[in-house]
Structures are given as C-alpha cells and as structure tokens.
Short mmCIF file of C-alpha atoms in Angstrom, two decimals:
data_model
loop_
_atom_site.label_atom_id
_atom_site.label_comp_id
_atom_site.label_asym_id
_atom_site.label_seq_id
_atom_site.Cartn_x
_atom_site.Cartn_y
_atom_site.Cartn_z
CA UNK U 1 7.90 -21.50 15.34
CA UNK U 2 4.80 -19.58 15.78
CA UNK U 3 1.80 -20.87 17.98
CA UNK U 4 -0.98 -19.47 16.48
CA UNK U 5 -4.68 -20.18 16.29
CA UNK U 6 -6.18 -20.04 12.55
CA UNK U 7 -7.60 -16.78 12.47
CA UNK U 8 -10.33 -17.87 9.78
CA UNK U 9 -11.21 -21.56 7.89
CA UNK U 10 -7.82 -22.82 6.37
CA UNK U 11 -8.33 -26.20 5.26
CA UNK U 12 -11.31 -25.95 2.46
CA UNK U 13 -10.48 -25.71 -0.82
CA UNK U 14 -13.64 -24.32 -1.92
CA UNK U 15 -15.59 -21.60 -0.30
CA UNK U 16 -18.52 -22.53 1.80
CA UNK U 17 -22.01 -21.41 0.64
CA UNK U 18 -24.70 -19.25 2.52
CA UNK U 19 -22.52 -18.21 5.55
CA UNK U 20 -21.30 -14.56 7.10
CA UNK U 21 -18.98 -11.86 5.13
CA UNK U 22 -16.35 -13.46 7.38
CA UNK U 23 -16.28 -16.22 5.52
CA UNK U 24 -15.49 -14.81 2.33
CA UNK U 25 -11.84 -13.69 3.99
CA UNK U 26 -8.72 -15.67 2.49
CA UNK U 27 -9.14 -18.84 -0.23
CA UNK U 28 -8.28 -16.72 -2.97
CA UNK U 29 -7.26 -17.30 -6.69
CA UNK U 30 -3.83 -17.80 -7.95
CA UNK U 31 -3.40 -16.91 -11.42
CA UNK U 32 -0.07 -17.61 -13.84
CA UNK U 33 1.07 -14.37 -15.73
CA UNK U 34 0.95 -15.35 -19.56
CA UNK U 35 1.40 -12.61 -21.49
CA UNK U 36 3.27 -9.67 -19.38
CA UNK U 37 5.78 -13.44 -18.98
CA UNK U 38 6.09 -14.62 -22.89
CA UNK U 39 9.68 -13.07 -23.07
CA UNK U 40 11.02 -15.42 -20.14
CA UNK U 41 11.99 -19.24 -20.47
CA UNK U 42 9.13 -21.78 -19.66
CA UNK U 43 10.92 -22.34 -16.87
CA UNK U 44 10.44 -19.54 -14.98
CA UNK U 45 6.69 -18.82 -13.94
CA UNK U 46 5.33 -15.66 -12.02
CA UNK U 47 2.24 -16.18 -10.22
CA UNK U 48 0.16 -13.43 -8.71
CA UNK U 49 -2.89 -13.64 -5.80
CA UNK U 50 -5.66 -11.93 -6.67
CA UNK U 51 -6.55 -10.34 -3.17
CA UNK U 52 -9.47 -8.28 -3.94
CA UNK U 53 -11.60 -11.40 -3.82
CA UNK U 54 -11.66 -11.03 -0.08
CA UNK U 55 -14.75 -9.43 1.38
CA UNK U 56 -14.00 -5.81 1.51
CA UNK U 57 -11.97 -6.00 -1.55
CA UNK U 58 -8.20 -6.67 -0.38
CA UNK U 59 -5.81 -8.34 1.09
CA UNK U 60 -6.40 -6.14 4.27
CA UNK U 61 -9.54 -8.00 5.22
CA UNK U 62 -7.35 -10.89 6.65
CA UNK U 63 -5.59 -8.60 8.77
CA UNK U 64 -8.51 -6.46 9.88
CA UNK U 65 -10.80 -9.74 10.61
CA UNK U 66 -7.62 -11.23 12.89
CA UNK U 67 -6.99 -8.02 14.90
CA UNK U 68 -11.13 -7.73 15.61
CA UNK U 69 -11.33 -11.44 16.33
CA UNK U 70 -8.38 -11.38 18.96
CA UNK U 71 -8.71 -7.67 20.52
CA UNK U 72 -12.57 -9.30 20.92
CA UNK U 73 -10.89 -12.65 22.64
CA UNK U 74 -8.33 -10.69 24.71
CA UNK U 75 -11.22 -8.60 25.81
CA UNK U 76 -9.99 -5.22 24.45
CA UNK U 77 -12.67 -4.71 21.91
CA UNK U 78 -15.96 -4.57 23.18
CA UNK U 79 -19.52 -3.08 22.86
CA UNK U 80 -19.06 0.48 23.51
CA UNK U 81 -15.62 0.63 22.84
CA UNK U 82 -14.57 2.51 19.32
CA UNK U 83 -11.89 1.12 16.93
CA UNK U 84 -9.28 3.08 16.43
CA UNK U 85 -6.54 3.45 13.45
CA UNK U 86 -4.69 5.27 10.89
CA UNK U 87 -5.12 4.13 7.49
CA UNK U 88 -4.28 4.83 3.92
CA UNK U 89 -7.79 3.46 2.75
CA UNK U 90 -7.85 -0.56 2.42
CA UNK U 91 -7.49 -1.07 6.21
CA UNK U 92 -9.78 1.02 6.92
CA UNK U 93 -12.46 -0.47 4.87
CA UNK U 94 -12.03 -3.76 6.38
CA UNK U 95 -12.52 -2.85 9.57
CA UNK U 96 -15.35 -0.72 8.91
CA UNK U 97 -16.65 -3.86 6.23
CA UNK U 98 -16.38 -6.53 9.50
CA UNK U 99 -16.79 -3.66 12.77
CA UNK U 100 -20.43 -2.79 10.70
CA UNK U 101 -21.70 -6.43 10.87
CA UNK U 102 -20.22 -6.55 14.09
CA UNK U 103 -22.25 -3.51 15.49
CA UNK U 104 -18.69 -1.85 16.27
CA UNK U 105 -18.18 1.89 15.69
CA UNK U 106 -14.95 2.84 14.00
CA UNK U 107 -13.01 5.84 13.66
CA UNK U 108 -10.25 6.03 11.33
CA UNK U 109 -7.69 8.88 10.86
CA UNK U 110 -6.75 9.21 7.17
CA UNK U 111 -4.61 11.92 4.79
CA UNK U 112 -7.10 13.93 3.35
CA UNK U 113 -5.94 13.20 0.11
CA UNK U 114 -6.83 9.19 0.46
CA UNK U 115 -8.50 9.41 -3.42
CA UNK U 116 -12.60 10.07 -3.02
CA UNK U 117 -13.71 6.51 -4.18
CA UNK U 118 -11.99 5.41 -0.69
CA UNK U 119 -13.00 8.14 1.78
CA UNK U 120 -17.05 7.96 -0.25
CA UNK U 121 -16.95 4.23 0.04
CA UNK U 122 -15.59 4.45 4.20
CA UNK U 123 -18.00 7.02 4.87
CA UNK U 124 -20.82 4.57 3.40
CA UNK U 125 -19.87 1.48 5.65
CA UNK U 126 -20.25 3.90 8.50
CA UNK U 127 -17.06 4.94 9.81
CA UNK U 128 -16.35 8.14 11.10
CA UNK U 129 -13.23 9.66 9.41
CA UNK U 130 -10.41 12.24 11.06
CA UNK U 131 -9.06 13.81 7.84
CA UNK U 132 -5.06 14.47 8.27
CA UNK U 133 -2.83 17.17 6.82
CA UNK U 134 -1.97 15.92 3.43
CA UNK U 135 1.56 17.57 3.70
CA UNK U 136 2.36 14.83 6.48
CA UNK U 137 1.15 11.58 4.87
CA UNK U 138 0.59 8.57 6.60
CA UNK U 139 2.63 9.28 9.09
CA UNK U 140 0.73 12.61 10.16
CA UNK U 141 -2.29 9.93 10.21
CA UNK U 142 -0.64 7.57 12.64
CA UNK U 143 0.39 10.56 15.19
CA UNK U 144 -3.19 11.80 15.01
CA UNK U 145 -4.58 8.16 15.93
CA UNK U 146 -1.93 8.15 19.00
CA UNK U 147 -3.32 11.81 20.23
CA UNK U 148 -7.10 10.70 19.95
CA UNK U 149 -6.12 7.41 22.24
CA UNK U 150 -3.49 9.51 24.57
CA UNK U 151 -6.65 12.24 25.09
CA UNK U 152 -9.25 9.64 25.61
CA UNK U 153 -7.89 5.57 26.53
CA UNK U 154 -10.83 4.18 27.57
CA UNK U 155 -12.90 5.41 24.54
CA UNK U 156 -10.56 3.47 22.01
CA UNK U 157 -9.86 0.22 21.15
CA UNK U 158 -6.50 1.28 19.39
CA UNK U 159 -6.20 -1.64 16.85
CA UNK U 160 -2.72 -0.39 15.64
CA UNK U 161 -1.98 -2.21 12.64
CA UNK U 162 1.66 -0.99 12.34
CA UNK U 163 2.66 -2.56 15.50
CA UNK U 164 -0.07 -5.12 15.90
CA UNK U 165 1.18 -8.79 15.94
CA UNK U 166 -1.98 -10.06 14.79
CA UNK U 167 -1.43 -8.05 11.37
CA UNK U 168 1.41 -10.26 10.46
CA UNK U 169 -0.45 -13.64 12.02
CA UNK U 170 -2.80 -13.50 10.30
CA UNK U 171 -1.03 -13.75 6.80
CA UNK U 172 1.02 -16.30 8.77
CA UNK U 173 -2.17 -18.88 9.12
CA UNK U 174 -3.76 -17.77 5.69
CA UNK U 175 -1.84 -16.28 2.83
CA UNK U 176 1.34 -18.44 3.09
CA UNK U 177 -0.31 -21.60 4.19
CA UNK U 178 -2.63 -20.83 0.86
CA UNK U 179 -0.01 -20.02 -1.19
CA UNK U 180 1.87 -23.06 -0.23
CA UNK U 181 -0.68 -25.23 -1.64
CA UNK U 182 -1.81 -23.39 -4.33
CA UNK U 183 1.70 -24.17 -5.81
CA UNK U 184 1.79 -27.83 -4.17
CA UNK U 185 4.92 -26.33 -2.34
CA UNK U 186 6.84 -25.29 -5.67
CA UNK U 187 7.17 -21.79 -4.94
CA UNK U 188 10.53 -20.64 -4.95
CA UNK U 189 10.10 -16.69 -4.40
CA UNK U 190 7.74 -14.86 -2.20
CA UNK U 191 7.67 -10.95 -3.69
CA UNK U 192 5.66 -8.46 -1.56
CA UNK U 193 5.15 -4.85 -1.23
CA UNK U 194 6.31 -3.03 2.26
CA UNK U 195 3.34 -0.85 3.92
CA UNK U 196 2.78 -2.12 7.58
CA UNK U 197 5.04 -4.93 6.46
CA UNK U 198 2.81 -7.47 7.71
CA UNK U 199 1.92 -9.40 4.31
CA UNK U 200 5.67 -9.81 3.90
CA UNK U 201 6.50 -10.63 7.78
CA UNK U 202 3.81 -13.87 7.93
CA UNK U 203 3.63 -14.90 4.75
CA UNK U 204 7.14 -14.65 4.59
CA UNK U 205 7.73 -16.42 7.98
CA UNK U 206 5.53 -19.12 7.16
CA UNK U 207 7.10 -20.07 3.83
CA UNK U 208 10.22 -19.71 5.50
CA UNK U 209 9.28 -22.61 8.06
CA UNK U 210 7.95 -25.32 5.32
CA UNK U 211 10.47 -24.24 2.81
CA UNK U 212 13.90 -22.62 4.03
CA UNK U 213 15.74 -22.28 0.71
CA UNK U 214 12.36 -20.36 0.01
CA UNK U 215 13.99 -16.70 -1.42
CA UNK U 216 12.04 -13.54 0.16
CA UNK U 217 11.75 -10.31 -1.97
CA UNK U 218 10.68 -7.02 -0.38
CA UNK U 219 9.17 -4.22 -2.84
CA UNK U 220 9.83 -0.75 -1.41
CA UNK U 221 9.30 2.95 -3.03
CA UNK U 222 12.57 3.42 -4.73
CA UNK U 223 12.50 7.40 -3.41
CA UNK U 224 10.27 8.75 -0.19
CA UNK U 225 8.41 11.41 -2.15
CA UNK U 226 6.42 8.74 -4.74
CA UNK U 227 3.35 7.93 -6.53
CA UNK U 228 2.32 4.22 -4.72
CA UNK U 229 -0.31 4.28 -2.76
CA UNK U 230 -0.36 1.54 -0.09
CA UNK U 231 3.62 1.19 0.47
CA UNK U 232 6.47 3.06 2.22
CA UNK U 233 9.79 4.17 2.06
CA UNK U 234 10.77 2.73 5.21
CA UNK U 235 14.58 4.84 5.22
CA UNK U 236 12.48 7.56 5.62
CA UNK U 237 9.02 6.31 7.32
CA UNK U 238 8.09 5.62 10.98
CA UNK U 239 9.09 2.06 10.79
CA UNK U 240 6.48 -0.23 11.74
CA UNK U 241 7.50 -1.97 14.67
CA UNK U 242 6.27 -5.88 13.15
CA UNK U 243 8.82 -4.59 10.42
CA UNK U 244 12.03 -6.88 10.69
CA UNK U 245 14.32 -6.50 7.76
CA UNK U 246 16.29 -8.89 8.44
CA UNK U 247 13.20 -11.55 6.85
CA UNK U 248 14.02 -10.41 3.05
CA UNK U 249 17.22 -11.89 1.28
CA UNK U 250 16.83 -9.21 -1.01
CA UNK U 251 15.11 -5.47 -1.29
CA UNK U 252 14.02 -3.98 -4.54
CA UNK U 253 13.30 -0.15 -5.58
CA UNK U 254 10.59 0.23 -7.83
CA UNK U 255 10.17 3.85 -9.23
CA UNK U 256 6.37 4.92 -9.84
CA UNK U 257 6.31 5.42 -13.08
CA UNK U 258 7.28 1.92 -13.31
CA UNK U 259 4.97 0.42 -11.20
CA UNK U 260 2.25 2.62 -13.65
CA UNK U 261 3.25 1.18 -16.60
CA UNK U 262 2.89 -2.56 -15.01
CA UNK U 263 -0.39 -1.73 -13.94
CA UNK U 264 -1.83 -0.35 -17.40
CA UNK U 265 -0.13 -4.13 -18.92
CA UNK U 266 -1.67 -5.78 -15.90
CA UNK U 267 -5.01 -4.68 -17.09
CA UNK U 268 -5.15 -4.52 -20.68
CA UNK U 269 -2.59 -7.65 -21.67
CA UNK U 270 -3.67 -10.10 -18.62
CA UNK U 271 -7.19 -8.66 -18.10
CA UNK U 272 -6.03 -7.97 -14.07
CA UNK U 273 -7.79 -4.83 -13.48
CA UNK U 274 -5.32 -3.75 -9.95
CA UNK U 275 -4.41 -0.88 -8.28
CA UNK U 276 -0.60 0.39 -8.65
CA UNK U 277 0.85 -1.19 -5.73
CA UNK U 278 -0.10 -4.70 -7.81
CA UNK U 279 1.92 -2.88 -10.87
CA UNK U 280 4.68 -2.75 -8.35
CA UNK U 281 4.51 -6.14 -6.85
CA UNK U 282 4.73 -7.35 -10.25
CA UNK U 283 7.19 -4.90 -11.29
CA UNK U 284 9.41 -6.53 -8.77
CA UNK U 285 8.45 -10.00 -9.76
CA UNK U 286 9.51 -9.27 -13.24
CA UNK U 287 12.82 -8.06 -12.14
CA UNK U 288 13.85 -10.93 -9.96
CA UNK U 289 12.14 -13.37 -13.09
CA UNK U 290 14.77 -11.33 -15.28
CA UNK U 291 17.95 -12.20 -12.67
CA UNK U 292 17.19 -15.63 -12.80
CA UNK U 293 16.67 -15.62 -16.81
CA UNK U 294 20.09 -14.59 -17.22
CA UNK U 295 21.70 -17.02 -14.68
CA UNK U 296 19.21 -19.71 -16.51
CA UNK U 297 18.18 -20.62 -13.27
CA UNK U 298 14.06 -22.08 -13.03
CA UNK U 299 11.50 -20.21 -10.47
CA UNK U 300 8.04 -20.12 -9.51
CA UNK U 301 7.45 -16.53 -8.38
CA UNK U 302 4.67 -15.67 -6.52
CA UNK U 303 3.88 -11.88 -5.45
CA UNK U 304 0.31 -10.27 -4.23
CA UNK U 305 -2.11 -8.57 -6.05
CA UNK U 306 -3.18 -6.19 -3.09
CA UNK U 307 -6.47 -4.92 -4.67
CA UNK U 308 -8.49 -3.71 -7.83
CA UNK U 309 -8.20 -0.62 -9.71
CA UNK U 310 -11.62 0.51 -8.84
CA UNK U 311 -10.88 2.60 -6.12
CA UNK U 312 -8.02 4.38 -8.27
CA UNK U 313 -9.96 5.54 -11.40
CA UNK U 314 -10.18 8.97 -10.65
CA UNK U 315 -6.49 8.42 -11.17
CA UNK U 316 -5.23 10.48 -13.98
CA UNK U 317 -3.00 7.38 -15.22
CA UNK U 318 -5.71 5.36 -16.70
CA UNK U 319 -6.30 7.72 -19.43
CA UNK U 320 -2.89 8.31 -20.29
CA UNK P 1 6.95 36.55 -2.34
CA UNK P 2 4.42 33.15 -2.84
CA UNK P 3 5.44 30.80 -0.45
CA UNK P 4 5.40 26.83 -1.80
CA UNK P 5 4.76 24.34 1.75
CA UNK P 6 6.97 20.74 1.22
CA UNK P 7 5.68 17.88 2.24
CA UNK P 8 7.24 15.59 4.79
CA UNK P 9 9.22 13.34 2.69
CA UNK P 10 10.68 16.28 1.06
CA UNK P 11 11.43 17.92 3.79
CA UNK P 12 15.43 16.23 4.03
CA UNK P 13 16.47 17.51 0.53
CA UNK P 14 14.83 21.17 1.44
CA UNK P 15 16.98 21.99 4.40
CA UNK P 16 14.35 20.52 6.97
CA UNK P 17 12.08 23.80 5.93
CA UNK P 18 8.35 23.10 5.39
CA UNK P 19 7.45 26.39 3.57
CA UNK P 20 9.57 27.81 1.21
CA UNK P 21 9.65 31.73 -0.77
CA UNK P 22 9.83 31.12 -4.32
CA UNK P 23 10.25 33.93 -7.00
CA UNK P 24 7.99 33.59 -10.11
CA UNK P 25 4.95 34.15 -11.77
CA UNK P 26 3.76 31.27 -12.59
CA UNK P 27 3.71 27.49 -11.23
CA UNK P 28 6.48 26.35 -13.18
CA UNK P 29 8.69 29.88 -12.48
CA UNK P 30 7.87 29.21 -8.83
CA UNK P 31 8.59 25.35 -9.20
CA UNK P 32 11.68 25.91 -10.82
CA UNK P 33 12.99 28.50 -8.27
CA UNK P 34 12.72 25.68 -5.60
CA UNK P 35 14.49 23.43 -7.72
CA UNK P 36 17.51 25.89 -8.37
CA UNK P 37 17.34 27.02 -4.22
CA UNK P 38 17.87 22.68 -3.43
CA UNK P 39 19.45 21.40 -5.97
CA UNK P 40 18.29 18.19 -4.13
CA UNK P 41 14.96 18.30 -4.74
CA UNK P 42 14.74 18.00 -8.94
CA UNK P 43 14.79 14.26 -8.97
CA UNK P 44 11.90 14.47 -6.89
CA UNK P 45 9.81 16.36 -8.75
CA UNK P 46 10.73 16.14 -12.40
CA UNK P 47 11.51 13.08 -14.65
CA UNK P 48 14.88 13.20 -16.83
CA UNK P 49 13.43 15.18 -19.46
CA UNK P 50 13.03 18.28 -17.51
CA UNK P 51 8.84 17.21 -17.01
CA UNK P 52 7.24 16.96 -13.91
CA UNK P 53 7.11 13.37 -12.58
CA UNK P 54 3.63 12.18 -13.00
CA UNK P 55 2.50 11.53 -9.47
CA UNK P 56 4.16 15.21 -8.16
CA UNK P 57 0.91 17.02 -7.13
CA UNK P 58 0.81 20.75 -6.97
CA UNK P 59 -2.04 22.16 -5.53
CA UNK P 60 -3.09 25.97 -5.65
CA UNK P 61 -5.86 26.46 -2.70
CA UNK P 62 -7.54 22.91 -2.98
CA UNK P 63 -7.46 22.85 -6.71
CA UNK P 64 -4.65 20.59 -8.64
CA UNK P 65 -3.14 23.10 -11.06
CA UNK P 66 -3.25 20.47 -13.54
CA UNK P 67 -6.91 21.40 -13.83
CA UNK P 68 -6.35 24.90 -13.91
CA UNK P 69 -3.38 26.07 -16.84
CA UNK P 70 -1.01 23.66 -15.26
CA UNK P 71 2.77 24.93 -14.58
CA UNK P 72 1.43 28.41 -16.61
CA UNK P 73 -0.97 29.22 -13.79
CA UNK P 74 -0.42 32.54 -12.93
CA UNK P 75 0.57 33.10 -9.06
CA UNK P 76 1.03 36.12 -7.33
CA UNK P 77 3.18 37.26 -4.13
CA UNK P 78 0.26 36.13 -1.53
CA UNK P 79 0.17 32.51 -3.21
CA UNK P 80 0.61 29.38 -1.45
CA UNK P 81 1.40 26.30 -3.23
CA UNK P 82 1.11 22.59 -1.83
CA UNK P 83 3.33 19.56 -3.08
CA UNK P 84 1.50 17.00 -1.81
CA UNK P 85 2.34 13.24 -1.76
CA UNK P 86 0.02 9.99 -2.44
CA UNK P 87 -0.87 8.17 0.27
CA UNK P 88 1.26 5.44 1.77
CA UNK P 89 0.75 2.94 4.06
CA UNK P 90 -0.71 -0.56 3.09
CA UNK P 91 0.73 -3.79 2.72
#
C-alpha cells in the first residue's frame, strides 16, 4: 500500500555492535504480562514493547530519526537551518538526542509545565527551549511553533510532527514490521495511545496490510482536562492532520486515575518501571483482554510501552 | 474578588471564559465557588467523593498549593489562581 524506504535497519534480529546512536533506534523487546494477566484464561496473552530501549529513551526516537533523515534527503534540513517543533517532552529529546550528533541546532516550543526532569534533560542535549503558557497546553505550543516559522521561514526547518507523514512511516517500516515478528504474526490486537497519532496510524496500517482481521484499539483521555502526559483528547484537541479515525475498529476512554494505578502495578508486580501513558496503554489492553474473557474468545494483545518512569518521578503519584 | 484563570480544555464547561471571580477565602472556598457558578466543571476537578482529582493542579503565583496548606490556603481579593493541565501530546 505504502512505498516506503526503511527509515533505519529492519531485518537484524540482534543489534549491531560498535556503531552510531542511530543504530540503537527500533529492535526493541517484547515482553508477556504475567502477573498484572494471572486473572485471564491462558488463552488470552497481553504483550507490551518496551520503547524506552531506543536511544533517547522512547518510542519517539523512530519518529524523530525518520523526519531528520528525510527533511535531510528532500533537502529541507540543512546546515544552518534550525529544527523546529512543539513538543510535550519525548519528541523533543529525540530530535535534540540525533540533531546534537548531527551538528543541527534545535528549537523546541514546550508548555512550561513539561515536568523539570524533561525540560533539565532538553536543555542538556543542547536545545534551545520556547516555554508556552501552561493554561494553553500543547496546543498553545503548536501555535507558538507556527508564529516562530510564519515570522522567520527560511530560519526553520519546521519538522511538524503532527502533520508530518514521516511520523507515521516510520512506525510503518519499524514498529509493526517488528511487532509482526516478534509474535511470528500471532498478534490479534494492536492497542495504542493517541498523541500525534502516528504510532497508531503506521503501526496500525502495517498490521493491517499482513493481517486484515488484525483488530485496532485506540487509547484516548476519557475527559480533555486529564492527568496523561503524552496523549490527547482529540474531541477537543487540534487534530493532527496524519490522524485518521477511521484506522481504529474500536476507541477506548481511560480515566487518569486509572491509567495511575496501572502504572504503580506495572512497576512493582511486573518490574516495568513506565511512565503513565504505558499505565494507560495497558489499561486499555486489559480492558479489551477482559471483552474477550467473557466472550471466551483467545487473543494476543500487543500495546506500547511509550517510555520509563524516570522522567516522571517528581510526580507526586509514586509516593502515594 | 480573586480571580481563578481556566485552562483551555476547561474553557467549554466555563462558558468559554478564561478568568473567572470567585468568592472565598481560601483555595477550596474559591474552588468550590467555581464549581457551584458551572455546574459543568465538578467532574473535572473533583473525584466522586467530593476530593480533588489527583492530577487537577492549582497553582497560587508559581507555587502548587499542595505545597503550601493545600485547599486551606488563605487567598485574598487580589489573588489569582491557575488550574493548570499536564502536558499532552505524544504518541
């Protein structure tokens, strides 16, 4: 359907040693829930990707490494240009991981309330940060990003990950194609979070093309005021425009409080140290494992582990 | 009369307003007014047992009344509060 060119190595099966951090992008660990599972039938199985094995620390660095590589082969991102986005934190940090051993500056609008591990840790890779009215969100991030690039065009490359094609393709040529093998084409639901949409929109596609029975779940912020970081409400969100939401058979709601009380489990009865949108991903996982329980149908659920908890521990929630 | 500023995503179930007078002299007086002005808003902001929801941030200045008396922090007429929200975006 798609005719794409691998945005990084996809036929290994083990990493390569001694080569660049762009190497460590993608190739990473699928794990089968045990214990948060031991109430379900042996028949159903939920299996979760632990993305914070990428270089940079989350799934974002196989977005962020795709949209450098082709802005770079489309000629839009070169030396002396600037790259340009709105982020919420984990973008952000990939670009600024793969611009900095690129010899790229970056510039990254963010809410001011992004939590201090992630605006300490961007500021140490070397990006320069526009810090956004928290009262407007993400969304007061991505106008700010569009007035730095309407003021000054030819400063910017505007990498855009909420409408940039090569956010989705690159989950298209990586996650799903890993995923796929990882469960020797067994999977039977995909369940991922909504943010930019794009983990959902190519992973999804792809699955979609080896596997059409294949069911796709989409995890959304069951209110638009809420507590998890790194998704959106999209009823009430500028909707990204690689968004099509037509993709998922089914949308779930997950509250926050929920989605806390996965990730505390996650961590202390599977030993998956995440940040909350994981506890959500799993949250919906567990709730589409529960459907099929009761209709004593078998599954093998997979859903995305986005990143670690390390960049949330000034959290209250981990103490409580 | 403190004045309590709503954050975007709140902004539907507050009559489109993004600063509100509350009555009240304390955080939870003031938080409570809001509630009782839009109706709307208390499933935002507090859980089914009348708490606040965990992830509702309400920030006097640029400190988190949670680490100041939390909703018995005394306010006064020329106080502005903040509700602010967490950070979306992502996957």
């Amino acid at each position: 359907m798609y005719d794409l060119v691998p945005a990084f190595p996809q036929t290994q099966t083990s990493r390569p040693p001694m080569l660049t951090i762009e190497h460590w992008v993608g190739n990473t660990p699928l794990v089968r829930l045990q214990r948060l599972t031991r109430h379900l039938p042996h028949s159903i199985e939920i299996h979760a990707k632990l993305e914070w094995f990428n270089a940079g620390g989350s799934i974002k660095a196989r977005p962020a490494l795709n949209i450098i590589r082709q802005a770079e082969a489309n000629g839009l991102l070169h030396s002396g240009k600037t790259l340009l986005d709105a982020t919420s934190g984990n973008m952000g940090i990939a670009y600024a991981t793969f611009a900095a051993a690129r010899g790229y500056r970056v510039q990254l609008c963010i809410p001011e309330n992004a939590s201090p591990e992630r605006i300490k840790l961007l500021r140490a890779l070397g990006a320069e940060l526009v810090l956004t009215d928290p009262l407007e969100g993400s969304d007061g991030a991505i106008e700010k990003a569009r007035e730095l690039v309407a003021a000054n065009p030819d400063r910017y490359f505007y990498a855009d990950q909420y409408n940039n094609p090569n956010n989705w393709q690159a989950h298209y040529v990586s996650t799903g194609p890993e995923i796929w093998r990882q469960t020797n084409g067994h999977i039977t639901h995909f369940v991922g979070g909504l943010g930019t949409s794009g983990t959902l929109m190519g992973t999804g596609r792809y699955l979609r093309t080896q596997k059409p029975s294949v069911q796709i779940v989409s995890l959304q912020p069951d209110l638009p005021y809420h507590g998890l970081e790194g998704l959106k409400h999209m009823p009430t969100a500028i909707v990204p425009g690689i968004y099509d939401p037509s993709l998922a058979d089914e949308n779930i709601g997950v509250s926050t409080e929920a989605a806390l009380h996965i990730t505390r489990r996650l961590a202390r009865e599977e030993g998956l140290f995440t940040g909350i949108s994981a506890g959500a991903a799993v949250c919906g996982a567990l709730q589409v494992a529960r459907e099929l329980a009761m209709q004593g149908l078998p599954a093998t659920i997979v859903t995305i582990l986005p990143d670690a908890g390390y960049k949330y521990l000034s959290d209250r929630f981990w103490s409580e | 009369m403190a004045v309590i500023r709503i954050p975007s995503p709140l902004r539907p179930y507050a009559g489109g307003k993004t600063e509100i007078p509350v009555a009240g002299e304390t955080v939870g007086a003031a938080l409570a007014d809001l509630a009782g002005q839009f109706p709307d808003l208390r499933k935002h902001l507090y859980n089914e047992s009348g708490e606040l929801r965990p992830f509702v941030n309400v920030f006097l200045g640029s400190e988190d009344v949670r680490h100041l008396q939390g909703v018995d922090t005394p306010i006064s007429e020329a106080t502005q509060l903040r509700i602010i929200p967490s950070v979306a975006g992502g996957y």
